[in-house]
Amino acid sequence: MRILLATLALSFALPITACSRDASEAESAAATSVTIEMAGTAHRFDVEVARTDEEQKKGLKFRTSLPPNGGMLFPFERPRIASFWMQDTLIPLDMLFIRADGSIDRIAENTIPGSLEPVASGGEVSAVLEIAGGTAAKLGIDESARVTWKDSK
């Protein structure tokens, strides 16, 4: 009976431990402040930085929410055509495709959670900023905006 109870207790404890580890990993991820300036107005976002291939593959998958000023920045070593999908992403996102000079190439608004349809830049970009779906429209952000951040490699 003791073995059965111990096994049962462990089966409940392991998933809880895994969840705790994932949460602490997210908290320790690299972070930076991103500013989007447009028509004399600046909007600041405190975002996680997905710098490695592994971090970029994981992205914002399995998140159930984002803070209003949160998100994730995906910087690239060299400008390139970027293509993302929403597999295992549970919330709609706005994707801002950012050129090397900080101008916005394209904004994909309210991308569809779980979609396998590619969401691509229109040209070569040096980064992609993902923020909560609907934020760009709510703040009036369009392709005339400029995006800046401090790179802390």
PDB file of N, CA, C and O in Angstrom, residues 11-84:
ATOM      1  N   SER A  11       3.619  10.629  -9.112  1.00  0.00           N
ATOM      2  CA  SER A  11       2.986  10.905 -10.406  1.00  0.00           C
ATOM      3  C   SER A  11       2.349  12.290 -10.434  1.00  0.00           C
ATOM      4  O   SER A  11       2.260  12.914 -11.478  1.00  0.00           O
ATOM      5  N   PHE A  12       1.917  12.785  -9.275  1.00  0.00           N
ATOM      6  CA  PHE A  12       1.381  14.139  -9.205  1.00  0.00           C
ATOM      7  C   PHE A  12       2.495  15.171  -9.066  1.00  0.00           C
ATOM      8  O   PHE A  12       2.405  16.277  -9.558  1.00  0.00           O
ATOM      9  N   ALA A  13       3.563  14.827  -8.392  1.00  0.00           N
ATOM     10  CA  ALA A  13       4.655  15.776  -8.134  1.00  0.00           C
ATOM     11  C   ALA A  13       5.474  16.070  -9.379  1.00  0.00           C
ATOM     12  O   ALA A  13       5.906  17.203  -9.596  1.00  0.00           O
ATOM     13  N   LEU A  14       5.708  15.087 -10.239  1.00  0.00           N
ATOM     14  CA  LEU A  14       6.549  15.292 -11.418  1.00  0.00           C
ATOM     15  C   LEU A  14       5.994  16.350 -12.370  1.00  0.00           C
ATOM     16  O   LEU A  14       6.724  17.236 -12.796  1.00  0.00           O
ATOM     17  N   PRO A  15       4.700  16.325 -12.734  1.00  0.00           N
ATOM     18  CA  PRO A  15       4.197  17.384 -13.606  1.00  0.00           C
ATOM     19  C   PRO A  15       4.294  18.770 -12.962  1.00  0.00           C
ATOM     20  O   PRO A  15       4.568  19.751 -13.630  1.00  0.00           O
ATOM     21  N   ILE A  16       4.079  18.843 -11.653  1.00  0.00           N
ATOM     22  CA  ILE A  16       4.174  20.130 -10.969  1.00  0.00           C
ATOM     23  C   ILE A  16       5.606  20.633 -11.015  1.00  0.00           C
ATOM     24  O   ILE A  16       5.863  21.799 -11.283  1.00  0.00           O
ATOM     25  N   THR A  17       6.578  19.757 -10.803  1.00  0.00           N
ATOM     26  CA  THR A  17       7.980  20.138 -10.881  1.00  0.00           C
ATOM     27  C   THR A  17       8.325  20.617 -12.278  1.00  0.00           C
ATOM     28  O   THR A  17       9.005  21.624 -12.454  1.00  0.00           O
ATOM     29  N   ALA A  18       7.837  19.925 -13.306  1.00  0.00           N
ATOM     30  CA  ALA A  18       8.121  20.322 -14.681  1.00  0.00           C
ATOM     31  C   ALA A  18       7.561  21.701 -14.968  1.00  0.00           C
ATOM     32  O   ALA A  18       8.205  22.535 -15.589  1.00  0.00           O
ATOM     33  N   CYS A  19       6.340  21.978 -14.491  1.00  0.00           N
ATOM     34  CA  CYS A  19       5.751  23.299 -14.705  1.00  0.00           C
ATOM     35  C   CYS A  19       6.573  24.366 -14.010  1.00  0.00           C
ATOM     36  O   CYS A  19       6.796  25.440 -14.560  1.00  0.00           O
ATOM     37  N   SER A  20       7.024  24.103 -12.807  1.00  0.00           N
ATOM     38  CA  SER A  20       7.832  25.077 -12.075  1.00  0.00           C
ATOM     39  C   SER A  20       9.131  25.356 -12.805  1.00  0.00           C
ATOM     40  O   SER A  20       9.555  26.493 -12.914  1.00  0.00           O
ATOM     41  N   ARG A  21       9.761  24.314 -13.357  1.00  0.00           N
ATOM     42  CA  ARG A  21      11.020  24.510 -14.077  1.00  0.00           C
ATOM     43  C   ARG A  21      10.794  25.377 -15.313  1.00  0.00           C
ATOM     44  O   ARG A  21      11.547  26.292 -15.590  1.00  0.00           O
ATOM     45  N   ASP A  22       9.722  25.119 -16.078  1.00  0.00           N
ATOM     46  CA  ASP A  22       9.446  25.905 -17.267  1.00  0.00           C
ATOM     47  C   ASP A  22       9.232  27.370 -16.921  1.00  0.00           C
ATOM     48  O   ASP A  22       9.715  28.254 -17.605  1.00  0.00           O
ATOM     49  N   ALA A  23       8.509  27.637 -15.845  1.00  0.00           N
ATOM     50  CA  ALA A  23       8.252  29.019 -15.450  1.00  0.00           C
ATOM     51  C   ALA A  23       9.542  29.729 -15.080  1.00  0.00           C
ATOM     52  O   ALA A  23       9.762  30.870 -15.461  1.00  0.00           O
ATOM     53  N   SER A  24      10.433  29.060 -14.354  1.00  0.00           N
ATOM     54  CA  SER A  24      11.679  29.707 -13.966  1.00  0.00           C
ATOM     55  C   SER A  24      12.588  29.920 -15.163  1.00  0.00           C
ATOM     56  O   SER A  24      13.301  30.904 -15.240  1.00  0.00           O
ATOM     57  N   GLU A  25      12.542  29.011 -16.147  1.00  0.00           N
ATOM     58  CA  GLU A  25      13.331  29.199 -17.373  1.00  0.00           C
ATOM     59  C   GLU A  25      12.853  30.432 -18.117  1.00  0.00           C
ATOM     60  O   GLU A  25      13.649  31.215 -18.614  1.00  0.00           O
ATOM     61  N   ALA A  26      11.530  30.628 -18.208  1.00  0.00           N
ATOM     62  CA  ALA A  26      10.999  31.793 -18.902  1.00  0.00           C
ATOM     63  C   ALA A  26      11.434  33.071 -18.204  1.00  0.00           C
ATOM     64  O   ALA A  26      11.766  34.058 -18.851  1.00  0.00           O
ATOM     65  N   GLU A  27      11.457  33.044 -16.871  1.00  0.00           N
ATOM     66  CA  GLU A  27      11.847  34.239 -16.133  1.00  0.00           C
ATOM     67  C   GLU A  27      13.316  34.577 -16.324  1.00  0.00           C
ATOM     68  O   GLU A  27      13.711  35.725 -16.256  1.00  0.00           O
ATOM     69  N   SER A  28      14.166  33.570 -16.563  1.00  0.00           N
ATOM     70  CA  SER A  28      15.587  33.830 -16.685  1.00  0.00           C
ATOM     71  C   SER A  28      16.013  34.109 -18.126  1.00  0.00           C
ATOM     72  O   SER A  28      17.187  34.320 -18.387  1.00  0.00           O
ATOM     73  N   ALA A  29      15.100  34.069 -19.100  1.00  0.00           N
ATOM     74  CA  ALA A  29      15.432  34.335 -20.492  1.00  0.00           C
ATOM     75  C   ALA A  29      15.930  35.770 -20.635  1.00  0.00           C
ATOM     76  O   ALA A  29      15.553  36.665 -19.874  1.00  0.00           O
ATOM     77  N   ALA A  30      16.799  35.973 -21.633  1.00  0.00           N
ATOM     78  CA  ALA A  30      17.313  37.314 -21.896  1.00  0.00           C
ATOM     79  C   ALA A  30      16.145  38.250 -22.190  1.00  0.00           C
ATOM     80  O   ALA A  30      15.168  37.864 -22.821  1.00  0.00           O
ATOM     81  N   ALA A  31      16.247  39.463 -21.720  1.00  0.00           N
ATOM     82  CA  ALA A  31      15.181  40.436 -21.930  1.00  0.00           C
ATOM     83  C   ALA A  31      15.768  41.762 -22.383  1.00  0.00           C
ATOM     84  O   ALA A  31      16.938  42.050 -22.141  1.00  0.00           O
ATOM     85  N   THR A  32      14.942  42.539 -23.054  1.00  0.00           N
ATOM     86  CA  THR A  32      15.355  43.870 -23.481  1.00  0.00           C
ATOM     87  C   THR A  32      14.124  44.756 -23.592  1.00  0.00           C
ATOM     88  O   THR A  32      12.990  44.284 -23.558  1.00  0.00           O
ATOM     89  N   SER A  33      14.366  46.023 -23.749  1.00  0.00           N
ATOM     90  CA  SER A  33      13.297  46.992 -23.935  1.00  0.00           C
ATOM     91  C   SER A  33      13.269  47.390 -25.413  1.00  0.00           C
ATOM     92  O   SER A  33      14.301  47.729 -25.985  1.00  0.00           O
ATOM     93  N   VAL A  34      12.097  47.318 -26.020  1.00  0.00           N
ATOM     94  CA  VAL A  34      11.912  47.696 -27.419  1.00  0.00           C
ATOM     95  C   VAL A  34      11.027  48.927 -27.454  1.00  0.00           C
ATOM     96  O   VAL A  34      10.013  48.994 -26.757  1.00  0.00           O
ATOM     97  N   THR A  35      11.404  49.903 -28.279  1.00  0.00           N
ATOM     98  CA  THR A  35      10.601  51.113 -28.430  1.00  0.00           C
ATOM     99  C   THR A  35      10.115  51.215 -29.871  1.00  0.00           C
ATOM    100  O   THR A  35      10.904  51.073 -30.814  1.00  0.00           O
ATOM    101  N   ILE A  36       8.831  51.468 -30.024  1.00  0.00           N
ATOM    102  CA  ILE A  36       8.241  51.686 -31.342  1.00  0.00           C
ATOM    103  C   ILE A  36       7.805  53.149 -31.376  1.00  0.00           C
ATOM    104  O   ILE A  36       6.956  53.567 -30.584  1.00  0.00           O
ATOM    105  N   GLU A  37       8.407  53.913 -32.275  1.00  0.00           N
ATOM    106  CA  GLU A  37       8.101  55.342 -32.394  1.00  0.00           C
ATOM    107  C   GLU A  37       7.353  55.613 -33.686  1.00  0.00           C
ATOM    108  O   GLU A  37       7.730  55.131 -34.745  1.00  0.00           O
ATOM    109  N   MET A  38       6.283  56.430 -33.539  1.00  0.00           N
ATOM    110  CA  MET A  38       5.473  56.774 -34.693  1.00  0.00           C
ATOM    111  C   MET A  38       4.738  58.071 -34.424  1.00  0.00           C
ATOM    112  O   MET A  38       4.119  58.213 -33.369  1.00  0.00           O
ATOM    113  N   ALA A  39       4.850  58.990 -35.341  1.00  0.00           N
ATOM    114  CA  ALA A  39       4.129  60.271 -35.261  1.00  0.00           C
ATOM    115  C   ALA A  39       4.326  60.946 -33.902  1.00  0.00           C
ATOM    116  O   ALA A  39       3.376  61.427 -33.291  1.00  0.00           O
ATOM    117  N   GLY A  40       5.566  60.948 -33.416  1.00  0.00           N
ATOM    118  CA  GLY A  40       5.876  61.630 -32.166  1.00  0.00           C
ATOM    119  C   GLY A  40       5.477  60.890 -30.905  1.00  0.00           C
ATOM    120  O   GLY A  40       5.622  61.405 -29.803  1.00  0.00           O
ATOM    121  N   THR A  41       4.963  59.683 -31.035  1.00  0.00           N
ATOM    122  CA  THR A  41       4.569  58.876 -29.881  1.00  0.00           C
ATOM    123  C   THR A  41       5.472  57.650 -29.785  1.00  0.00           C
ATOM    124  O   THR A  41       5.755  57.011 -30.794  1.00  0.00           O
ATOM    125  N   ALA A  42       5.903  57.345 -28.572  1.00  0.00           N
ATOM    126  CA  ALA A  42       6.751  56.176 -28.349  1.00  0.00           C
ATOM    127  C   ALA A  42       6.004  55.161 -27.491  1.00  0.00           C
ATOM    128  O   ALA A  42       5.393  55.519 -26.479  1.00  0.00           O
ATOM    129  N   HIS A  43       6.060  53.916 -27.909  1.00  0.00           N
ATOM    130  CA  HIS A  43       5.462  52.812 -27.159  1.00  0.00           C
ATOM    131  C   HIS A  43       6.584  51.871 -26.758  1.00  0.00           C
ATOM    132  O   HIS A  43       7.341  51.413 -27.612  1.00  0.00           O
ATOM    133  N   ARG A  44       6.690  51.581 -25.462  1.00  0.00           N
ATOM    134  CA  ARG A  44       7.768  50.738 -24.947  1.00  0.00           C
ATOM    135  C   ARG A  44       7.237  49.358 -24.590  1.00  0.00           C
ATOM    136  O   ARG A  44       6.180  49.219 -23.971  1.00  0.00           O
ATOM    137  N   PHE A  45       8.005  48.340 -24.970  1.00  0.00           N
ATOM    138  CA  PHE A  45       7.667  46.956 -24.673  1.00  0.00           C
ATOM    139  C   PHE A  45       8.852  46.312 -23.973  1.00  0.00           C
ATOM    140  O   PHE A  45       9.999  46.509 -24.379  1.00  0.00           O
ATOM    141  N   ASP A  46       8.585  45.542 -22.926  1.00  0.00           N
ATOM    142  CA  ASP A  46       9.615  44.765 -22.240  1.00  0.00           C
ATOM    143  C   ASP A  46       9.457  43.336 -22.735  1.00  0.00           C
ATOM    144  O   ASP A  46       8.471  42.667 -22.411  1.00  0.00           O
ATOM    145  N   VAL A  47      10.430  42.892 -23.535  1.00  0.00           N
ATOM    146  CA  VAL A  47      10.279  41.627 -24.240  1.00  0.00           C
ATOM    147  C   VAL A  47      11.407  40.650 -23.934  1.00  0.00           C
ATOM    148  O   VAL A  47      12.506  41.045 -23.545  1.00  0.00           O
ATOM    149  N   GLU A  48      11.107  39.381 -24.131  1.00  0.00           N
ATOM    150  CA  GLU A  48      12.126  38.341 -24.079  1.00  0.00           C
ATOM    151  C   GLU A  48      12.845  38.339 -25.427  1.00  0.00           C
ATOM    152  O   GLU A  48      12.256  38.705 -26.450  1.00  0.00           O
ATOM    153  N   VAL A  49      14.113  37.933 -25.429  1.00  0.00           N
ATOM    154  CA  VAL A  49      14.886  37.859 -26.665  1.00  0.00           C
ATOM    155  C   VAL A  49      15.172  36.398 -26.981  1.00  0.00           C
ATOM    156  O   VAL A  49      15.759  35.685 -26.169  1.00  0.00           O
ATOM    157  N   ALA A  50      14.731  35.962 -28.148  1.00  0.00           N
ATOM    158  CA  ALA A  50      14.984  34.596 -28.623  1.00  0.00           C
ATOM    159  C   ALA A  50      16.182  34.668 -29.564  1.00  0.00           C
ATOM    160  O   ALA A  50      16.034  34.917 -30.756  1.00  0.00           O
ATOM    161  N   ARG A  51      17.357  34.485 -29.008  1.00  0.00           N
ATOM    162  CA  ARG A  51      18.578  34.659 -29.796  1.00  0.00           C
ATOM    163  C   ARG A  51      19.069  33.363 -30.428  1.00  0.00           C
ATOM    164  O   ARG A  51      19.497  33.343 -31.575  1.00  0.00           O
ATOM    165  N   THR A  52      19.020  32.247 -29.693  1.00  0.00           N
ATOM    166  CA  THR A  52      19.545  30.979 -30.209  1.00  0.00           C
ATOM    167  C   THR A  52      18.502  30.296 -31.094  1.00  0.00           C
ATOM    168  O   THR A  52      17.303  30.598 -31.025  1.00  0.00           O
ATOM    169  N   ASP A  53      18.957  29.325 -31.908  1.00  0.00           N
ATOM    170  CA  ASP A  53      18.027  28.556 -32.743  1.00  0.00           C
ATOM    171  C   ASP A  53      16.970  27.870 -31.883  1.00  0.00           C
ATOM    172  O   ASP A  53      15.791  27.859 -32.230  1.00  0.00           O
ATOM    173  N   GLU A  54      17.393  27.314 -30.758  1.00  0.00           N
ATOM    174  CA  GLU A  54      16.461  26.617 -29.866  1.00  0.00           C
ATOM    175  C   GLU A  54      15.402  27.586 -29.313  1.00  0.00           C
ATOM    176  O   GLU A  54      14.210  27.269 -29.290  1.00  0.00           O
ATOM    177  N   GLU A  55      15.838  28.757 -28.863  1.00  0.00           N
ATOM    178  CA  GLU A  55      14.893  29.758 -28.341  1.00  0.00           C
ATOM    179  C   GLU A  55      13.950  30.227 -29.442  1.00  0.00           C
ATOM    180  O   GLU A  55      12.760  30.440 -29.199  1.00  0.00           O
ATOM    181  N   GLN A  56      14.472  30.386 -30.660  1.00  0.00           N
ATOM    182  CA  GLN A  56      13.625  30.848 -31.758  1.00  0.00           C
ATOM    183  C   GLN A  56      12.620  29.790 -32.177  1.00  0.00           C
ATOM    184  O   GLN A  56      11.491  30.109 -32.536  1.00  0.00           O
ATOM    185  N   LYS A  57      12.995  28.521 -32.118  1.00  0.00           N
ATOM    186  CA  LYS A  57      12.052  27.445 -32.441  1.00  0.00           C
ATOM    187  C   LYS A  57      10.935  27.367 -31.408  1.00  0.00           C
ATOM    188  O   LYS A  57       9.786  27.107 -31.731  1.00  0.00           O
ATOM    189  N   LYS A  58      11.271  27.597 -30.144  1.00  0.00           N
ATOM    190  CA  LYS A  58      10.272  27.547 -29.069  1.00  0.00           C
ATOM    191  C   LYS A  58       9.371  28.780 -29.095  1.00  0.00           C
ATOM    192  O   LYS A  58       8.154  28.678 -28.959  1.00  0.00           O
ATOM    193  N   GLY A  59       9.980  29.954 -29.271  1.00  0.00           N
ATOM    194  CA  GLY A  59       9.206  31.189 -29.359  1.00  0.00           C
ATOM    195  C   GLY A  59       8.200  31.349 -28.235  1.00  0.00           C
ATOM    196  O   GLY A  59       8.506  31.120 -27.070  1.00  0.00           O
ATOM    197  N   LEU A  60       6.991  31.689 -28.597  1.00  0.00           N
ATOM    198  CA  LEU A  60       5.923  31.889 -27.613  1.00  0.00           C
ATOM    199  C   LEU A  60       4.943  30.710 -27.592  1.00  0.00           C
ATOM    200  O   LEU A  60       3.800  30.849 -27.159  1.00  0.00           O
ATOM    201  N   LYS A  61       5.406  29.552 -28.022  1.00  0.00           N
ATOM    202  CA  LYS A  61       4.553  28.357 -28.016  1.00  0.00           C
ATOM    203  C   LYS A  61       4.063  28.051 -26.597  1.00  0.00           C
ATOM    204  O   LYS A  61       4.786  28.237 -25.627  1.00  0.00           O
ATOM    205  N   PHE A  62       2.854  27.605 -26.533  1.00  0.00           N
ATOM    206  CA  PHE A  62       2.187  27.129 -25.308  1.00  0.00           C
ATOM    207  C   PHE A  62       1.907  28.240 -24.284  1.00  0.00           C
ATOM    208  O   PHE A  62       1.442  27.946 -23.193  1.00  0.00           O
ATOM    209  N   ARG A  63       2.162  29.487 -24.608  1.00  0.00           N
ATOM    210  CA  ARG A  63       1.805  30.583 -23.697  1.00  0.00           C
ATOM    211  C   ARG A  63       0.304  30.812 -23.786  1.00  0.00           C
ATOM    212  O   ARG A  63      -0.280  30.767 -24.860  1.00  0.00           O
ATOM    213  N   THR A  64      -0.294  31.094 -22.654  1.00  0.00           N
ATOM    214  CA  THR A  64      -1.733  31.346 -22.642  1.00  0.00           C
ATOM    215  C   THR A  64      -2.061  32.831 -22.569  1.00  0.00           C
ATOM    216  O   THR A  64      -3.217  33.210 -22.710  1.00  0.00           O
ATOM    217  N   SER A  65      -1.033  33.660 -22.347  1.00  0.00           N
ATOM    218  CA  SER A  65      -1.259  35.102 -22.306  1.00  0.00           C
ATOM    219  C   SER A  65       0.076  35.828 -22.459  1.00  0.00           C
ATOM    220  O   SER A  65       1.140  35.229 -22.317  1.00  0.00           O
ATOM    221  N   LEU A  66      -0.022  37.109 -22.731  1.00  0.00           N
ATOM    222  CA  LEU A  66       1.134  38.010 -22.768  1.00  0.00           C
ATOM    223  C   LEU A  66       0.730  39.278 -22.055  1.00  0.00           C
ATOM    224  O   LEU A  66      -0.406  39.744 -22.211  1.00  0.00           O
ATOM    225  N   PRO A  67       1.638  39.896 -21.306  1.00  0.00           N
ATOM    226  CA  PRO A  67       1.298  41.193 -20.720  1.00  0.00           C
ATOM    227  C   PRO A  67       1.085  42.216 -21.846  1.00  0.00           C
ATOM    228  O   PRO A  67       1.635  42.047 -22.939  1.00  0.00           O
ATOM    229  N   PRO A  68       0.309  43.257 -21.600  1.00  0.00           N
ATOM    230  CA  PRO A  68       0.031  44.249 -22.647  1.00  0.00           C
ATOM    231  C   PRO A  68       1.301  44.856 -23.263  1.00  0.00           C
ATOM    232  O   PRO A  68       1.317  45.183 -24.435  1.00  0.00           O
ATOM    233  N   ASN A  69       2.365  44.974 -22.488  1.00  0.00           N
ATOM    234  CA  ASN A  69       3.609  45.553 -23.023  1.00  0.00           C
ATOM    235  C   ASN A  69       4.699  44.484 -23.150  1.00  0.00           C
ATOM    236  O   ASN A  69       5.878  44.795 -23.169  1.00  0.00           O
ATOM    237  N   GLY A  70       4.295  43.229 -23.251  1.00  0.00           N
ATOM    238  CA  GLY A  70       5.250  42.125 -23.362  1.00  0.00           C
ATOM    239  C   GLY A  70       5.353  41.614 -24.782  1.00  0.00           C
ATOM    240  O   GLY A  70       4.665  42.089 -25.680  1.00  0.00           O
ATOM    241  N   GLY A  71       6.213  40.634 -24.967  1.00  0.00           N
ATOM    242  CA  GLY A  71       6.366  40.023 -26.278  1.00  0.00           C
ATOM    243  C   GLY A  71       7.696  39.321 -26.382  1.00  0.00           C
ATOM    244  O   GLY A  71       8.357  39.034 -25.382  1.00  0.00           O
ATOM    245  N   MET A  72       8.093  39.048 -27.626  1.00  0.00           N
ATOM    246  CA  MET A  72       9.365  38.384 -27.871  1.00  0.00           C
ATOM    247  C   MET A  72      10.001  38.962 -29.130  1.00  0.00           C
ATOM    248  O   MET A  72       9.327  39.182 -30.136  1.00  0.00           O
ATOM    249  N   LEU A  73      11.314  39.200 -29.036  1.00  0.00           N
ATOM    250  CA  LEU A  73      12.102  39.713 -30.153  1.00  0.00           C
ATOM    251  C   LEU A  73      12.954  38.579 -30.704  1.00  0.00           C
ATOM    252  O   LEU A  73      13.611  37.857 -29.939  1.00  0.00           O
ATOM    253  N   PHE A  74      12.954  38.426 -32.018  1.00  0.00           N
ATOM    254  CA  PHE A  74      13.737  37.417 -32.713  1.00  0.00           C
ATOM    255  C   PHE A  74      14.768  38.132 -33.593  1.00  0.00           C
ATOM    256  O   PHE A  74      14.484  38.437 -34.752  1.00  0.00           O
ATOM    257  N   PRO A  75      15.955  38.427 -33.075  1.00  0.00           N
ATOM    258  CA  PRO A  75      16.971  39.078 -33.907  1.00  0.00           C
ATOM    259  C   PRO A  75      17.720  38.036 -34.752  1.00  0.00           C
ATOM    260  O   PRO A  75      17.912  36.900 -34.321  1.00  0.00           O
ATOM    261  N   PHE A  76      18.133  38.432 -35.951  1.00  0.00           N
ATOM    262  CA  PHE A  76      18.861  37.535 -36.839  1.00  0.00           C
ATOM    263  C   PHE A  76      20.294  38.032 -37.019  1.00  0.00           C
ATOM    264  O   PHE A  76      20.549  39.235 -36.982  1.00  0.00           O
ATOM    265  N   GLU A  77      21.212  37.092 -37.246  1.00  0.00           N
ATOM    266  CA  GLU A  77      22.625  37.443 -37.467  1.00  0.00           C
ATOM    267  C   GLU A  77      22.768  38.364 -38.680  1.00  0.00           C
ATOM    268  O   GLU A  77      23.496  39.343 -38.644  1.00  0.00           O
ATOM    269  N   ARG A  78      22.073  37.999 -39.788  1.00  0.00           N
ATOM    270  CA  ARG A  78      22.094  38.793 -41.014  1.00  0.00           C
ATOM    271  C   ARG A  78      20.662  38.972 -41.508  1.00  0.00           C
ATOM    272  O   ARG A  78      19.831  38.073 -41.299  1.00  0.00           O
ATOM    273  N   PRO A  79      20.364  40.070 -42.171  1.00  0.00           N
ATOM    274  CA  PRO A  79      19.011  40.243 -42.724  1.00  0.00           C
ATOM    275  C   PRO A  79      18.651  39.084 -43.669  1.00  0.00           C
ATOM    276  O   PRO A  79      19.506  38.573 -44.390  1.00  0.00           O
ATOM    277  N   ARG A  80      17.386  38.678 -43.597  1.00  0.00           N
ATOM    278  CA  ARG A  80      16.907  37.566 -44.420  1.00  0.00           C
ATOM    279  C   ARG A  80      15.394  37.633 -44.551  1.00  0.00           C
ATOM    280  O   ARG A  80      14.730  38.360 -43.808  1.00  0.00           O
ATOM    281  N   ILE A  81      14.861  36.877 -45.494  1.00  0.00           N
ATOM    282  CA  ILE A  81      13.412  36.700 -45.574  1.00  0.00           C
ATOM    283  C   ILE A  81      13.037  35.838 -44.361  1.00  0.00           C
ATOM    284  O   ILE A  81      13.630  34.791 -44.131  1.00  0.00           O
ATOM    285  N   ALA A  82      12.073  36.292 -43.594  1.00  0.00           N
ATOM    286  CA  ALA A  82      11.660  35.560 -42.388  1.00  0.00           C
ATOM    287  C   ALA A  82      10.281  34.964 -42.612  1.00  0.00           C
ATOM    288  O   ALA A  82       9.406  35.594 -43.209  1.00  0.00           O
ATOM    289  N   SER A  83      10.097  33.752 -42.128  1.00  0.00           N
ATOM    290  CA  SER A  83       8.806  33.084 -42.221  1.00  0.00           C
ATOM    291  C   SER A  83       8.530  32.378 -40.893  1.00  0.00           C
ATOM    292  O   SER A  83       9.380  31.631 -40.399  1.00  0.00           O
ATOM    293  N   PHE A  84       7.374  32.644 -40.323  1.00  0.00           N
ATOM    294  CA  PHE A  84       6.969  32.061 -39.048  1.00  0.00           C
ATOM    295  C   PHE A  84       5.655  31.320 -39.252  1.00  0.00           C
ATOM    296  O   PHE A  84       4.938  31.555 -40.207  1.00  0.00           O
TER     297      PHE A  84
END
